[in-house]
PDB file of C-alpha atoms in Angstrom:
ATOM      1  CA  TRP R   1      -9.480 169.456 232.557  1.00 93.00           C
ATOM      2  CA  PHE R   2     -10.584 172.647 233.106  1.00 91.00           C
ATOM      3  CA  ILE R   3     -12.144 175.184 235.889  1.00 91.00           C
ATOM      4  CA  GLU R   4     -15.474 177.400 235.256  1.00 90.00           C
ATOM      5  CA  ARG R   5     -15.092 180.136 238.695  1.00 89.00           C
ATOM      6  CA  ASP R   6     -18.372 181.462 239.637  1.00 87.00           C
ATOM      7  CA  HIS R   7     -18.685 185.438 238.301  1.00 84.00           C
ATOM      8  CA  PRO R   8     -21.456 187.474 239.118  1.00 80.00           C
ATOM      9  CA  ASP R   9     -21.421 189.208 235.467  1.00 83.00           C
ATOM     10  CA  ARG R  10     -22.367 185.563 233.760  1.00 81.00           C
ATOM     11  CA  ALA R  11     -25.050 183.720 234.641  1.00 84.00           C
ATOM     12  CA  ARG R  12     -25.316 180.328 235.603  1.00 85.00           C
ATOM     13  CA  SER R  13     -21.400 180.174 236.359  1.00 86.00           C
ATOM     14  CA  SER R  14     -20.500 178.457 239.287  1.00 90.00           C
ATOM     15  CA  ASN R  15     -17.380 177.119 240.847  1.00 92.00           C
ATOM     16  CA  ARG R  16     -16.745 173.855 238.695  1.00 93.00           C
ATOM     17  CA  LEU R  17     -14.220 170.958 237.485  1.00 95.00           C
ATOM     18  CA  TRP R  18     -14.783 169.914 233.952  1.00 94.00           C
ATOM     19  CA  LYS R  19     -12.976 167.210 231.841  1.00 94.00           C
ATOM     20  CA  LEU R  20     -13.897 166.566 228.174  1.00 91.00           C
ATOM     21  CA  ASP R  21     -12.575 163.882 226.015  1.00 89.00           C
ATOM     22  CA  ALA R  22     -11.595 164.908 222.011  1.00 87.00           C
ATOM     23  CA  ASP R  23     -14.973 165.293 220.962  1.00 89.00           C
ATOM     24  CA  GLY R  24     -16.297 167.635 223.706  1.00 88.00           C
ATOM     25  CA  THR R  25     -18.307 165.334 225.728  1.00 91.00           C
ATOM     26  CA  VAL R  26     -18.539 165.708 229.181  1.00 93.00           C
ATOM     27  CA  LEU R  27     -16.730 163.030 231.264  1.00 95.00           C
ATOM     28  CA  VAL R  28     -16.353 164.851 234.746  1.00 95.00           C
ATOM     29  CA  ASP R  29     -18.416 167.959 236.098  1.00 94.00           C
ATOM     30  CA  ARG R  30     -17.640 168.013 239.636  1.00 95.00           C
ATOM     31  CA  ASP R  31     -19.690 170.749 241.333  1.00 95.00           C
ATOM     32  CA  LEU R  32     -16.725 173.180 243.778  1.00 94.00           C
ATOM     33  CA  LYS R  33     -19.360 174.848 245.645  1.00 90.00           C
ATOM     34  CA  GLU R  34     -17.773 177.379 247.696  1.00 88.00           C
ATOM     35  CA  GLN R  35     -14.394 176.672 246.999  1.00 90.00           C
ATOM     36  CA  ASP R  36     -12.480 179.308 244.918  1.00 88.00           C
ATOM     37  CA  PRO R  37     -10.580 177.516 241.721  1.00 92.00           C
ATOM     38  CA  PHE R  38      -7.780 179.438 240.394  1.00 89.00           C
ATOM     39  CA  ALA R  39      -5.857 177.320 238.193  1.00 91.00           C
ATOM     40  CA  VAL R  40      -5.344 173.574 236.971  1.00 94.00           C
ATOM     41  CA  GLU R  41      -2.815 171.329 236.107  1.00 94.00           C
ATOM     42  CA  CYS R  42      -2.916 167.451 234.883  1.00 92.00           C
ATOM     43  CA  ASP R  43      -0.399 164.830 235.010  1.00 91.00           C
ATOM     44  CA  PRO R  44      -0.145 163.516 231.666  1.00 90.00           C
ATOM     45  CA  GLN R  45       0.569 160.083 233.036  1.00 89.00           C
ATOM     46  CA  THR R  46      -2.144 159.395 235.330  1.00 92.00           C
ATOM     47  CA  GLY R  47      -4.970 161.698 233.906  1.00 93.00           C
ATOM     48  CA  GLU R  48      -4.801 163.118 237.804  1.00 94.00           C
ATOM     49  CA  ALA R  49      -5.854 167.072 237.996  1.00 96.00           C
ATOM     50  CA  TRP R  50      -4.254 169.484 240.709  1.00 95.00           C
ATOM     51  CA  VAL R  51      -6.508 172.428 241.243  1.00 96.00           C
ATOM     52  CA  ALA R  52      -5.201 175.519 243.106  1.00 94.00           C
ATOM     53  CA  MET R  53      -8.038 177.026 245.446  1.00 92.00           C
ATOM     54  CA  TYR R  54      -7.002 180.621 245.151  1.00 84.00           C
ATOM     55  CA  GLY R  55      -4.414 181.252 248.178  1.00 81.00           C
ATOM     56  CA  SER R  56      -6.091 178.663 250.392  1.00 90.00           C
ATOM     57  CA  GLU R  57      -5.470 174.932 249.553  1.00 93.00           C
ATOM     58  CA  LEU R  58      -4.414 172.481 246.775  1.00 94.00           C
ATOM     59  CA  LEU R  59      -6.896 169.369 245.609  1.00 95.00           C
ATOM     60  CA  ARG R  60      -5.752 166.441 243.916  1.00 96.00           C
ATOM     61  CA  PHE R  61      -8.704 164.570 241.620  1.00 97.00           C
ATOM     62  CA  SER R  62      -8.242 161.222 239.982  1.00 96.00           C
ATOM     63  CA  ALA R  63      -9.062 160.945 236.644  1.00 96.00           C
ATOM     64  CA  ASP R  64     -12.334 160.689 237.105  1.00 95.00           C
ATOM     65  CA  GLY R  65     -12.733 163.451 238.790  1.00 95.00           C
ATOM     66  CA  GLU R  66     -13.371 162.034 242.330  1.00 96.00           C
ATOM     67  CA  PRO R  67     -11.065 164.120 245.038  1.00 95.00           C
ATOM     68  CA  ILE R  68      -8.229 162.051 246.317  1.00 95.00           C
ATOM     69  CA  GLY R  69      -5.924 164.608 248.202  1.00 93.00           C
ATOM     70  CA  ARG R  70      -5.471 167.650 250.029  1.00 93.00           C
ATOM     71  CA  VAL R  71      -2.206 169.975 250.028  1.00 92.00           C
ATOM     72  CA  GLU R  72      -2.828 172.812 252.612  1.00 89.00           C
ATOM     73  CA  LEU R  73       0.013 175.739 251.060  1.00 88.00           C
ATOM     74  CA  LYS R  74      -2.018 178.415 250.314  1.00 88.00           C
ATOM     75  CA  PRO R  75      -0.876 177.980 245.909  1.00 89.00           C
ATOM     76  CA  TYR R  76      -1.224 180.825 243.483  1.00 84.00           C
ATOM     77  CA  ASN R  77      -0.413 178.951 240.478  1.00 86.00           C
ATOM     78  CA  LEU R  78       0.163 175.802 239.453  1.00 90.00           C
ATOM     79  CA  ALA R  79       2.648 173.986 236.276  1.00 90.00           C
ATOM     80  CA  MET R  80       3.018 170.065 235.096  1.00 89.00           C
ATOM     81  CA  GLY R  81       6.682 169.853 234.319  1.00 84.00           C
ATOM     82  CA  SER R  82       8.032 166.205 233.448  1.00 80.00           C
ATOM     83  CA  ASP R  83       9.769 166.350 237.053  1.00 80.00           C
ATOM     84  CA  GLY R  84       6.597 166.992 238.835  1.00 85.00           C
ATOM     85  CA  LEU R  85       4.171 169.781 239.851  1.00 91.00           C
ATOM     86  CA  TRP R  86       5.426 173.114 240.313  1.00 90.00           C
ATOM     87  CA  VAL R  87       3.458 175.930 242.726  1.00 91.00           C
ATOM     88  CA  THR R  88       3.738 179.166 243.449  1.00 87.00           C
ATOM     89  CA  THR R  89       2.502 180.167 246.984  1.00 86.00           C
ATOM     90  CA  GLU R  90       3.205 184.228 248.381  1.00 82.00           C
ATOM     91  CA  GLU R  91       6.940 182.842 249.447  1.00 83.00           C
ATOM     92  CA  ALA R  92       7.673 180.199 247.237  1.00 86.00           C
ATOM     93  CA  LEU R  93       8.430 178.302 244.284  1.00 88.00           C
ATOM     94  CA  LEU R  94       7.746 174.750 245.134  1.00 89.00           C
ATOM     95  CA  LYS R  95       8.374 170.989 243.096  1.00 91.00           C
ATOM     96  CA  LEU R  96       5.741 168.701 244.728  1.00 92.00           C
ATOM     97  CA  ASP R  97       6.565 164.976 244.244  1.00 87.00           C
ATOM     98  CA  ASP R  98       3.446 162.221 243.333  1.00 84.00           C
ATOM     99  CA  ALA R  99       2.368 162.086 246.772  1.00 85.00           C
ATOM    100  CA  GLY R 100       2.062 165.840 247.037  1.00 87.00           C
ATOM    101  CA  GLN R 101       5.037 166.276 249.087  1.00 90.00           C
ATOM    102  CA  ILE R 102       7.665 169.375 249.097  1.00 90.00           C
ATOM    103  CA  ALA R 103      10.311 167.858 247.155  1.00 90.00           C
ATOM    104  CA  ALA R 104      12.007 171.071 246.258  1.00 89.00           C
ATOM    105  CA  LYS R 105      11.741 175.196 247.531  1.00 88.00           C
ATOM    106  CA  GLY R 106      13.107 178.128 246.483  1.00 84.00           C
ATOM    107  CA  LYS R 107      12.281 181.724 247.722  1.00 75.00           C
ATOM    108  CA  ARG R 108      10.594 183.942 245.344  1.00 66.00           C
ATOM    109  CA  GLN R 109      12.643 186.455 243.552  1.00 60.00           C
ATOM    110  CA  LEU R 110      10.907 189.869 243.153  1.00 53.00           C
ATOM    111  CA  VAL R 111      11.824 192.081 239.675  1.00 48.00           C
ATOM    112  CA  ALA R 112      11.257 195.513 239.104  1.00 43.00           C
ATOM    113  CA  GLU R 113      10.181 194.973 235.522  1.00 41.00           C
ATOM    114  CA  PRO R 114       6.609 196.066 233.840  1.00 39.00           C
ATOM    115  CA  PHE R 115       4.378 192.917 234.133  1.00 39.00           C
ATOM    116  CA  LEU R 116       3.648 193.406 230.008  1.00 35.00           C
ATOM    117  CA  ALA R 117       7.250 194.151 229.032  1.00 36.00           C
ATOM    118  CA  GLU R 118       7.087 190.616 227.134  1.00 35.00           C
ATOM    119  CA  PRO R 119       3.997 188.737 227.545  1.00 34.00           C
ATOM    120  CA  LEU R 120       4.439 185.975 225.251  1.00 31.00           C
ATOM    121  CA  ALA R 121       7.918 185.508 226.674  1.00 35.00           C
ATOM    122  CA  TYR R 122       6.989 184.485 230.394  1.00 36.00           C
ATOM    123  CA  LEU R 123       5.481 181.937 231.883  1.00 38.00           C
ATOM    124  CA  PRO R 124       1.630 182.233 231.287  1.00 38.00           C
ATOM    125  CA  ILE R 125       0.679 182.512 235.332  1.00 38.00           C
ATOM    126  CA  ASP R 126      -2.442 184.190 234.219  1.00 36.00           C
ATOM    127  CA  ARG R 127      -2.986 181.775 230.610  1.00 34.00           C
ATOM    128  CA  ILE R 128      -6.597 180.062 230.528  1.00 32.00           C
ATOM    129  CA  HIS R 129      -6.610 177.831 232.556  1.00 36.00           C
ATOM    130  CA  THR R 130      -6.201 174.529 231.273  1.00 38.00           C
ATOM    131  CA  GLY R 131      -3.904 171.438 232.033  1.00 40.00           C
ATOM    132  CA  CYS R 132      -1.079 168.983 230.707  1.00 39.00           C
ATOM    133  CA  LEU R 133       1.228 171.737 229.489  1.00 36.00           C
ATOM    134  CA  ASN R 134       4.800 169.857 228.725  1.00 35.00           C
ATOM    135  CA  MET R 135       7.240 172.396 230.531  1.00 36.00           C
ATOM    136  CA  ASP R 136      10.237 171.032 229.171  1.00 35.00           C
ATOM    137  CA  GLN R 137       8.934 171.683 225.369  1.00 34.00           C
ATOM    138  CA  TYR R 138       7.320 175.307 226.952  1.00 35.00           C
ATOM    139  CA  PHE R 139      10.742 176.579 228.210  1.00 36.00           C
ATOM    140  CA  VAL R 140      12.357 176.629 225.356  1.00 35.00           C
ATOM    141  CA  GLY R 141      14.013 179.812 224.254  1.00 35.00           C
ATOM    142  CA  ARG R 142      11.729 181.690 226.935  1.00 38.00           C
ATOM    143  CA  ARG R 143      12.538 183.258 230.341  1.00 41.00           C
ATOM    144  CA  PHE R 144      10.109 183.228 233.977  1.00 41.00           C
ATOM    145  CA  ARG R 145       8.014 185.641 234.748  1.00 41.00           C
ATOM    146  CA  PRO R 146       9.774 187.858 237.159  1.00 39.00           C
ATOM    147  CA  GLY R 147       8.081 187.657 240.804  1.00 40.00           C
ATOM    148  CA  HIS R 148       6.779 184.337 240.269  1.00 39.00           C
ATOM    149  CA  PHE R 149      10.067 182.179 239.171  1.00 39.00           C
ATOM    150  CA  LEU R 150      13.516 182.335 240.528  1.00 37.00           C
ATOM    151  CA  THR R 151      16.109 184.091 238.086  1.00 30.00           C
TER     152      THR R 151
END
């Protein structure tokens, strides 16, 4: 799964959700129209995709790209863990259960530390928007990025 964003400097770009197989064959090509996709994660157990629409809503798509849910919580980024989907908003870090309900909530802690101090040691909040990251493996030996997750 990955997203494409409409960009004025890129001809023919549009807001789209894509899914490719291992050979690069397009399995899903969904037009997101005027929505503003910002991040995508997939659930490796179900193949479903969660798409954050920047600061507005969280959309859920089936493995074949059909919309199956919507959560209003103004997401900024996503990370799929072995225990569910983690979402950052302006106010909080949220863990959602399989039904999209808030299972845990924590207050964001702002830390005065330069953003680029150790870019490879932080959770990739601004990474390329692709899904299926195993968070248990990613966090081994790494720190949370200040300002986005609890310390």
